[in-house]
Tab-separated table of C-alpha atoms in Angstrom:
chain	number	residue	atom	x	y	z
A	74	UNK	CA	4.981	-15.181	-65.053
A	75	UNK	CA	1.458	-14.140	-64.593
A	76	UNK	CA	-0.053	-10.881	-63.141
A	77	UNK	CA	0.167	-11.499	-59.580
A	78	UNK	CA	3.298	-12.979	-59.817
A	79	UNK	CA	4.980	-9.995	-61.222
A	80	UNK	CA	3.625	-7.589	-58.312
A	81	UNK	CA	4.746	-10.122	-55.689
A	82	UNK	CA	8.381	-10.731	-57.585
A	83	UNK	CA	8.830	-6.697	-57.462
A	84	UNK	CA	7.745	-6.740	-53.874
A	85	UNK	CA	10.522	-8.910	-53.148
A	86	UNK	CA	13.250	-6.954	-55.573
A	87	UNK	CA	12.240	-3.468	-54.139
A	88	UNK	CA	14.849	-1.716	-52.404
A	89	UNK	CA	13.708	-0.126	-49.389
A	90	UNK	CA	15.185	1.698	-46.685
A	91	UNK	CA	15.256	1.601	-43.100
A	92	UNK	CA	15.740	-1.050	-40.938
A	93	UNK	CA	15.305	-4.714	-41.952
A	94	UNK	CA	12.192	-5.452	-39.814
A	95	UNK	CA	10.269	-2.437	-40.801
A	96	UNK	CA	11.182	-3.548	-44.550
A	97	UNK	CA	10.124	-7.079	-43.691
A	98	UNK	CA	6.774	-5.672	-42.419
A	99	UNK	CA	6.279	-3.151	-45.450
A	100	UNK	CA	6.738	-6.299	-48.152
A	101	UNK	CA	4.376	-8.755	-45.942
A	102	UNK	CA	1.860	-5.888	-46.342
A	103	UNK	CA	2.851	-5.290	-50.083
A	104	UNK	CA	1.679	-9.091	-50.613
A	105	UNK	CA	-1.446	-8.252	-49.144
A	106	UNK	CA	-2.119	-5.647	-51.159
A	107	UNK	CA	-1.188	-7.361	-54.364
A	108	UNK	CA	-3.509	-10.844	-52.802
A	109	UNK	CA	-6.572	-8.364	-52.640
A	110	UNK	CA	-6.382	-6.709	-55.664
A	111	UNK	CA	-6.069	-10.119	-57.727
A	112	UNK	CA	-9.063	-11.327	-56.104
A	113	UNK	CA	-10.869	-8.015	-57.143
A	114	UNK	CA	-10.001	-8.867	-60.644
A	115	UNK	CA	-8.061	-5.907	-61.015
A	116	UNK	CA	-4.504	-5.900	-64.015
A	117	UNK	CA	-1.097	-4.528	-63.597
A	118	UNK	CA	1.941	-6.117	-64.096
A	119	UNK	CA	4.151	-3.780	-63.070
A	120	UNK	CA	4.430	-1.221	-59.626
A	121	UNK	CA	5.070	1.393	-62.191
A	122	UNK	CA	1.444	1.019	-63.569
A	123	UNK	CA	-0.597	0.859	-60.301
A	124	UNK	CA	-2.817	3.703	-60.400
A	125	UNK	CA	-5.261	5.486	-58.304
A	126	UNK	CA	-7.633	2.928	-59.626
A	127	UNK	CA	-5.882	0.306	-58.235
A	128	UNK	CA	-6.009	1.649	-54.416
A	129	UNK	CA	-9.342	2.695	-54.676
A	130	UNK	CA	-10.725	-0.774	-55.686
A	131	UNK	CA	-8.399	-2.300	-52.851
A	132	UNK	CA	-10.416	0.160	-50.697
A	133	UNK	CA	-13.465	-1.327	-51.694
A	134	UNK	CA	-13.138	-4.590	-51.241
A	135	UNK	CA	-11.377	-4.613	-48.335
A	136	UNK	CA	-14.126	-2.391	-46.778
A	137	UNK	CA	-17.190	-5.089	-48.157
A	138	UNK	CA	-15.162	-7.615	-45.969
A	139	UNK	CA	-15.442	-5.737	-42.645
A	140	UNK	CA	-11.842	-4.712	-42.676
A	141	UNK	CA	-11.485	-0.858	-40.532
A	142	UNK	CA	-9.771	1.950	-41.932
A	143	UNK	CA	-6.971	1.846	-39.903
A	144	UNK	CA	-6.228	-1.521	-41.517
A	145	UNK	CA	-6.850	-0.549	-45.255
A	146	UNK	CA	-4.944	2.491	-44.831
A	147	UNK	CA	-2.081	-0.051	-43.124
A	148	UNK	CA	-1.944	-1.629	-46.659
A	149	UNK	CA	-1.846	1.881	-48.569
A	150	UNK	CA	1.124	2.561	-46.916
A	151	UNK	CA	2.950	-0.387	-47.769
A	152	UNK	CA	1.791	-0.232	-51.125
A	153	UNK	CA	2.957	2.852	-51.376
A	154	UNK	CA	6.356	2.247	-50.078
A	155	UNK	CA	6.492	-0.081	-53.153
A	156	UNK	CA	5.533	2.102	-56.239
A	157	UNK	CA	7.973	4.796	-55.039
A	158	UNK	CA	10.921	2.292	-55.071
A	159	UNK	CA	10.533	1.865	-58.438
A	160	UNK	CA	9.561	5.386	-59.152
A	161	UNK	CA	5.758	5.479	-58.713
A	162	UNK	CA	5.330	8.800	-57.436
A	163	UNK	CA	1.475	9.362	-58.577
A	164	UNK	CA	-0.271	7.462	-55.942
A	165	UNK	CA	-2.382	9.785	-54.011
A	166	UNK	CA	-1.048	10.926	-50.112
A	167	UNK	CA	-4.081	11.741	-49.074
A	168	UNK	CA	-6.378	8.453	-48.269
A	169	UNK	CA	-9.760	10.896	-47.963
A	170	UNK	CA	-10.041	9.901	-51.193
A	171	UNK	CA	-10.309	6.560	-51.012
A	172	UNK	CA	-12.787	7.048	-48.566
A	173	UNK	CA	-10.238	5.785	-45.895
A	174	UNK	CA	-10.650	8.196	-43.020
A	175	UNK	CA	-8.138	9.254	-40.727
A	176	UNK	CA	-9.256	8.877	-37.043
A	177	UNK	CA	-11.486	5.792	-37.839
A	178	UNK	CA	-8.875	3.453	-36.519
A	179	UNK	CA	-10.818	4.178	-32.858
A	180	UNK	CA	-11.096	0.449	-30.998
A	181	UNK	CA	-14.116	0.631	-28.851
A	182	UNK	CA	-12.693	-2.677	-26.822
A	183	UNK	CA	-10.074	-1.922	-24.373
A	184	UNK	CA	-6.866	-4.238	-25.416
A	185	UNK	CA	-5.452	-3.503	-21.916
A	186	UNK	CA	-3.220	-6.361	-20.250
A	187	UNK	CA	-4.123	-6.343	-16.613
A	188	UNK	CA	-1.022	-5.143	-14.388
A	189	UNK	CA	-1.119	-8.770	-12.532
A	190	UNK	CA	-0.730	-10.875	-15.760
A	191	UNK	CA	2.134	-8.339	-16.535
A	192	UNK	CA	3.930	-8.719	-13.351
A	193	UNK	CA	3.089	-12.782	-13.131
A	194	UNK	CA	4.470	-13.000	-16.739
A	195	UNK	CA	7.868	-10.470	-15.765
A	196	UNK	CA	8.275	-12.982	-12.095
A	197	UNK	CA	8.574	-16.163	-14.500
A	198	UNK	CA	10.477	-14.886	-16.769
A	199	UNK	CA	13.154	-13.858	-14.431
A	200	UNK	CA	13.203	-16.996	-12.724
A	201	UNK	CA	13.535	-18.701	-16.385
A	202	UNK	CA	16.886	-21.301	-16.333
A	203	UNK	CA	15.678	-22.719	-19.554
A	204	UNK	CA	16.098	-19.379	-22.378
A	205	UNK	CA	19.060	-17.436	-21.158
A	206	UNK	CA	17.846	-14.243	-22.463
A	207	UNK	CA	14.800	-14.738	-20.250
A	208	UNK	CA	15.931	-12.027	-17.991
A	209	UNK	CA	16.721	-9.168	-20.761
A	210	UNK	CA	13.494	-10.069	-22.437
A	211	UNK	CA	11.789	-8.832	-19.072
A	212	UNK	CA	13.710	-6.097	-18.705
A	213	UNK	CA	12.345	-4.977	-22.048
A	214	UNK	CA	8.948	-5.989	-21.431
A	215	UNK	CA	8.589	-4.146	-18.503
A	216	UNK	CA	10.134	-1.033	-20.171
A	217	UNK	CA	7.313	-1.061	-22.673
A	218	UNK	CA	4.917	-1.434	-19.699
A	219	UNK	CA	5.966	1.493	-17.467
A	220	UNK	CA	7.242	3.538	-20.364
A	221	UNK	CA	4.611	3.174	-22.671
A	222	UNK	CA	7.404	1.819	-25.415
A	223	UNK	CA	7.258	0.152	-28.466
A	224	UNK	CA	8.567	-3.522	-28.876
A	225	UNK	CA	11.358	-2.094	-31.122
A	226	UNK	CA	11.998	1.029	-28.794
A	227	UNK	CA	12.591	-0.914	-26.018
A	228	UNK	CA	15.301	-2.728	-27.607
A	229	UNK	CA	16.914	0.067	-29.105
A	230	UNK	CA	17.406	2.282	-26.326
A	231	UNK	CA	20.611	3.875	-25.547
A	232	UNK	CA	21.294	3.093	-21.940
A	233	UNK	CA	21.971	5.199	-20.049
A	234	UNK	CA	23.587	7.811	-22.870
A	235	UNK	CA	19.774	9.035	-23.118
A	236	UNK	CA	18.665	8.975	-19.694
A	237	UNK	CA	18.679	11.910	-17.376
A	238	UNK	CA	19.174	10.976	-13.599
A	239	UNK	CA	19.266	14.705	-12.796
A	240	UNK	CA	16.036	15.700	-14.969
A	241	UNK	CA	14.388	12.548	-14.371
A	242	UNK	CA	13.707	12.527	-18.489
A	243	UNK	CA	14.239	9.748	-20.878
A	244	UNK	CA	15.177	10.781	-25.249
A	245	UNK	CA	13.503	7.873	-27.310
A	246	UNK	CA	15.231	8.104	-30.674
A	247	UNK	CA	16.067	4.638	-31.814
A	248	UNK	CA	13.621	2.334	-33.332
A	249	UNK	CA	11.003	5.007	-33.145
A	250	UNK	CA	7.654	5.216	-35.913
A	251	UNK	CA	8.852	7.211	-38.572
A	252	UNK	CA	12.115	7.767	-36.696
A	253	UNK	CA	10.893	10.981	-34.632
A	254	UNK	CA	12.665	11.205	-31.396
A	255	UNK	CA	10.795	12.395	-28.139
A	256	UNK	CA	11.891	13.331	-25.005
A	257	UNK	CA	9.618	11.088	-21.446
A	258	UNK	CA	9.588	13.547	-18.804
A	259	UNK	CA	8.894	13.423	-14.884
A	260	UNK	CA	9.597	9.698	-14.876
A	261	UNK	CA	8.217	8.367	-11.465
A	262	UNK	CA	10.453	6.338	-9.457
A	263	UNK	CA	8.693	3.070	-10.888
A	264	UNK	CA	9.877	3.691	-14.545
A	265	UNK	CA	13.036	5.127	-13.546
A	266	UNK	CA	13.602	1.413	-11.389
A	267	UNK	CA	13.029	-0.309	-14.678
A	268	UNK	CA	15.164	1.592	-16.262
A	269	UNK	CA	18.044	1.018	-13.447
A	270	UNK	CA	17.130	-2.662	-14.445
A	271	UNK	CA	17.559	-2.794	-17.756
A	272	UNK	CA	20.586	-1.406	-17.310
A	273	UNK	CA	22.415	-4.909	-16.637
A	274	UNK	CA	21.285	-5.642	-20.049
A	275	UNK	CA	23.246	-2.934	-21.771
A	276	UNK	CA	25.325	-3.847	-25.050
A	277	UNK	CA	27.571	-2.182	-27.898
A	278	UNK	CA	25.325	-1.578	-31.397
A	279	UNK	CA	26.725	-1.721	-34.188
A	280	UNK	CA	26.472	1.945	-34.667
A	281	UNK	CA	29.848	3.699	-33.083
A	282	UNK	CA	29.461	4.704	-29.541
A	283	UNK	CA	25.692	3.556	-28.869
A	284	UNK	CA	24.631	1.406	-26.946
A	285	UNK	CA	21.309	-0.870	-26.552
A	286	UNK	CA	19.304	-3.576	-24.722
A	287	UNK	CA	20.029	-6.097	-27.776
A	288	UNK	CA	22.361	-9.158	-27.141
A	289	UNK	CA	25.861	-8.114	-28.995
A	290	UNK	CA	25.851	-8.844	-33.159
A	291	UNK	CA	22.167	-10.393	-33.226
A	292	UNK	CA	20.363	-7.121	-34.482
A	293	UNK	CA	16.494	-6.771	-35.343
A	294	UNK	CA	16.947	-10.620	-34.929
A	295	UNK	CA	15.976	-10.207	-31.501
A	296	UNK	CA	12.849	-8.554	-31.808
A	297	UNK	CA	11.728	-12.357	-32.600
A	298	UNK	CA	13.563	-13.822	-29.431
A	299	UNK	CA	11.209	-10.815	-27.312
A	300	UNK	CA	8.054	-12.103	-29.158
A	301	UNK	CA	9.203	-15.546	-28.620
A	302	UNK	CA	10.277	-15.101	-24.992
A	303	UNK	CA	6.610	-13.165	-24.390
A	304	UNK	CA	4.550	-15.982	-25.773
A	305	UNK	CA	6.681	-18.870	-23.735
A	306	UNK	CA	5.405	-17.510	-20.720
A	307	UNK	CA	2.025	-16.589	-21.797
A	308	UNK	CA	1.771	-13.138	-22.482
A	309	UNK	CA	0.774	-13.079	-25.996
A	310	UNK	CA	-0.429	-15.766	-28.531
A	311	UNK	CA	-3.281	-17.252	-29.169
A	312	UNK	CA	-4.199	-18.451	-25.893
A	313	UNK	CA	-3.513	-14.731	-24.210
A	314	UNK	CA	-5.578	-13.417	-26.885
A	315	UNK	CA	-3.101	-9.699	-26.908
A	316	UNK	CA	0.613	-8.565	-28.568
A	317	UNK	CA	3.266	-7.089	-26.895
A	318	UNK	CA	1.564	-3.769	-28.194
A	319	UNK	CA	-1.055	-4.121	-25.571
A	320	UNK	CA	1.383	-3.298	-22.955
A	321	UNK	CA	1.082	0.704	-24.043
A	322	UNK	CA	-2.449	0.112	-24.007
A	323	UNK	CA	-1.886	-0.460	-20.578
A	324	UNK	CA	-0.018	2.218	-19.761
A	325	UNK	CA	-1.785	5.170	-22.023
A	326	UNK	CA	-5.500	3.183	-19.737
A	327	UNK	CA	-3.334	4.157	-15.992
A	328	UNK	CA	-2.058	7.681	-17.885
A	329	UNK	CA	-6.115	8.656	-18.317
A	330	UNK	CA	-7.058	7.455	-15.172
A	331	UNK	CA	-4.035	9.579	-13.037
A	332	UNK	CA	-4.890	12.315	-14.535
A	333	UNK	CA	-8.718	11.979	-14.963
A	334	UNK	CA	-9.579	10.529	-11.979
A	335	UNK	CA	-12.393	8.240	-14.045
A	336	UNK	CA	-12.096	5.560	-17.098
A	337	UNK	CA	-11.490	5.568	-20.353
A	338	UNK	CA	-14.788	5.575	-22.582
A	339	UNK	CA	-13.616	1.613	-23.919
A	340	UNK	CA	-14.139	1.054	-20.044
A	341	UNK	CA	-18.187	1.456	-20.560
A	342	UNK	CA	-20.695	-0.117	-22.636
A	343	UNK	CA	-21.173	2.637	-24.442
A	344	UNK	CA	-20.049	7.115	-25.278
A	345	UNK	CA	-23.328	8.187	-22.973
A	346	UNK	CA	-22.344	5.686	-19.847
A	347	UNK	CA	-19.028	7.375	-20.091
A	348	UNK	CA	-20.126	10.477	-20.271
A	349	UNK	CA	-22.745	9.700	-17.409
A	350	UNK	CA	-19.855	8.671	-15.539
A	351	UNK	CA	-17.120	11.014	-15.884
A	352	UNK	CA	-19.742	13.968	-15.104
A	353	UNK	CA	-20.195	12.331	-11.566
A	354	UNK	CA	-16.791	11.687	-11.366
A	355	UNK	CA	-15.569	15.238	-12.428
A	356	UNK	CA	-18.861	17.025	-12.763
A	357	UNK	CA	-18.474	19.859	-15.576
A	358	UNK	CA	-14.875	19.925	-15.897
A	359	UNK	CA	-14.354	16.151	-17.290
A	360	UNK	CA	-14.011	17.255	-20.926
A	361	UNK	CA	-10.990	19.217	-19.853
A	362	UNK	CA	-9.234	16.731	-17.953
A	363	UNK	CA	-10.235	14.332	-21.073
A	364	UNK	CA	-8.890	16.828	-23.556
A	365	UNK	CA	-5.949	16.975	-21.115
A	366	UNK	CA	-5.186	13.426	-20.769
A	367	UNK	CA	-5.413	12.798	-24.374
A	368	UNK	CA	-2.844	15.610	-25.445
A	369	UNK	CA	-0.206	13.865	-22.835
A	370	UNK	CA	-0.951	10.734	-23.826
A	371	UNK	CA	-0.658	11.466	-27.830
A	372	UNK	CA	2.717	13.154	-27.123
A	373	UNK	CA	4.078	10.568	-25.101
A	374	UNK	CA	2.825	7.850	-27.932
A	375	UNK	CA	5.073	9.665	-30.093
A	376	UNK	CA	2.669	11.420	-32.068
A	377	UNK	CA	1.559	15.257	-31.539
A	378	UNK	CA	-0.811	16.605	-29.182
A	379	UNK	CA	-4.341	16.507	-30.859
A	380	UNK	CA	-4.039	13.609	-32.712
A	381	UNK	CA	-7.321	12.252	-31.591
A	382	UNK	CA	-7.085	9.560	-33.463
A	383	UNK	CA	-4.368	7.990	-32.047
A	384	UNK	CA	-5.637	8.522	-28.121
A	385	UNK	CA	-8.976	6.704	-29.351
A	386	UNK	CA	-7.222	3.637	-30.631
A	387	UNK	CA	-5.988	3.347	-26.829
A	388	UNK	CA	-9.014	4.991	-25.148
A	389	UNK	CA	-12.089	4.573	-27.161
A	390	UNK	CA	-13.844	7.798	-28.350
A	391	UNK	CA	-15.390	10.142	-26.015
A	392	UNK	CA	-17.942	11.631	-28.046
């Protein structure tokens, strides 16, 4: 078995924890690892002898073909995931010196779905007679609309066990990044009507006493049928040109705006236009109300206030 074969066999033998589409994801990125590193002409045979060397040279190359950081840094992770199943504890944790920085994975382009392609693409789907789960694949898609969700949050939530009537507050804590719970609060009357929606939708999991929006005994299975169910009706795919992770786009866009009262900076051509307009929309207080929004918007991501990085990749940088 030659060089590249070896990497990509171990990829597949790993054991990895976690559930099985986040290990799915982590070996697809594994192979891409392993694909760039045998074009850079670079050994190892083994996960056990990938080095520092290894990741920097992926770094390299990936960066002389355009690639951002976010992406490169993407593939670190999964390699990493790798080398520690089979013990490779020496990689570094710290990407800085790879020259992968964090906070570069900023999108200047807004990826925001417009809110009348989301509700043309929820009104078919409900009126769908041809896929039966039509109507809880809308429910879900219009959780990770007003919500802000992820694809695999929205399927995972625990209806209405986590949902506060009374407090008008929503705990995410299944299917979550790094499986950090959060806590929505002062849902408006529009998210908490999705929620009352989805509700028709609820179903056992297979974990004792939780429930979730996932047809009974399929599993992460479903997370296909959503993606499936979202491109038969045109809201992703190659002809949309988006994911279903545009939807938070959308939602983090509206989040700025409310509390801003201007747009985002990947709403102009360019950080002075932005800054031109947010001054005569807010005059000397708009980097407060932009440090404000962002903070919000980070926590309700599911990351922690400050994280600038992570409000750019849905905002665009304001400075």
């Amino acid at each position: 078995m030659g060089k590249s074969g070896s990497l990509k066999y171990g990829i597949n033998r790993a054991t990895l924890s976690g559930p099985k589409s986040k290990q799915h994801r982590i070996r697809q990125t594994a192979h891409h690892f392993v694909k760039v590193l045998r074009q850079a002409n670079m050994g190892a045979q083994k996960w056990t002898k990938v080095t520092n060397k290894h990741f920097q040279r992926v770094a390299d190359a990936m960066r002389a073909d355009g690639v951002g950081d976010g992406r490169i840094a993407e593939v670190f992770s999964a390699a990493r995931h790798i080398c520690r199943a089979y013990g490779n504890n020496h990689i570094s944790k710290n990407n800085a010196i790879f020259g992968v920085r964090r906070g570069s994975i900023a999108n200047a382009t807004s990826r925001a779905v417009s809110p009348e392609v989301i509700q043309d693409t929820l009104t078919r789907m409900r009126n769908d007679t041809s896929y039966p789960q039509a109507g809880r694949a809308a429910a879900q898609i219009e959780l990770m609309y007003e919500l802000g969700l992820r694809r695999e949050e929205s399927a995972k939530l625990d209806l209405p066990n986590d949902w506060n009537r009374d407090e008008h507050s929503l705990l995410v804590q299944y299917g979550t990044k790094g499986g950090r719970p959060r806590a929505l609060l002062n849902l408006s009357p529009m998210q908490e009507a999705a929620l009352e929606r989805a509700q028709e939708y609820v179903s056992p999991s297979d974990r004792k006493g939780v429930n979730n929006l996932m047809p009974e005994h399929m599993g992460d299975n479903w997370l296909h049928r959503l993606d499936y169910a979202a491109r038969k009706h045109g809201l992703t795919g190659k002809d949309a040109g988006g994911t279903l992770h545009d939807l938070r786009h959308e939602r983090f866009h509206q989040m700025y705006v409310e509390h801003t009262g201007f747009e985002p900076p990947n709403q102009h051509d360019d950080v002075q236009v932005f800054q031109a307009a947010a001054y005569d929309a807010a005059g000397e207080k708009w980097p407060r109300l932009d440090n404000e929004a962002r903070d919000e918007i980070e926590d309700t991501a599911g990351h922690s206030a400050g994280r600038r990085d992570v409000s750019n990749a849905y905002l665009g940088s304001s400075y």
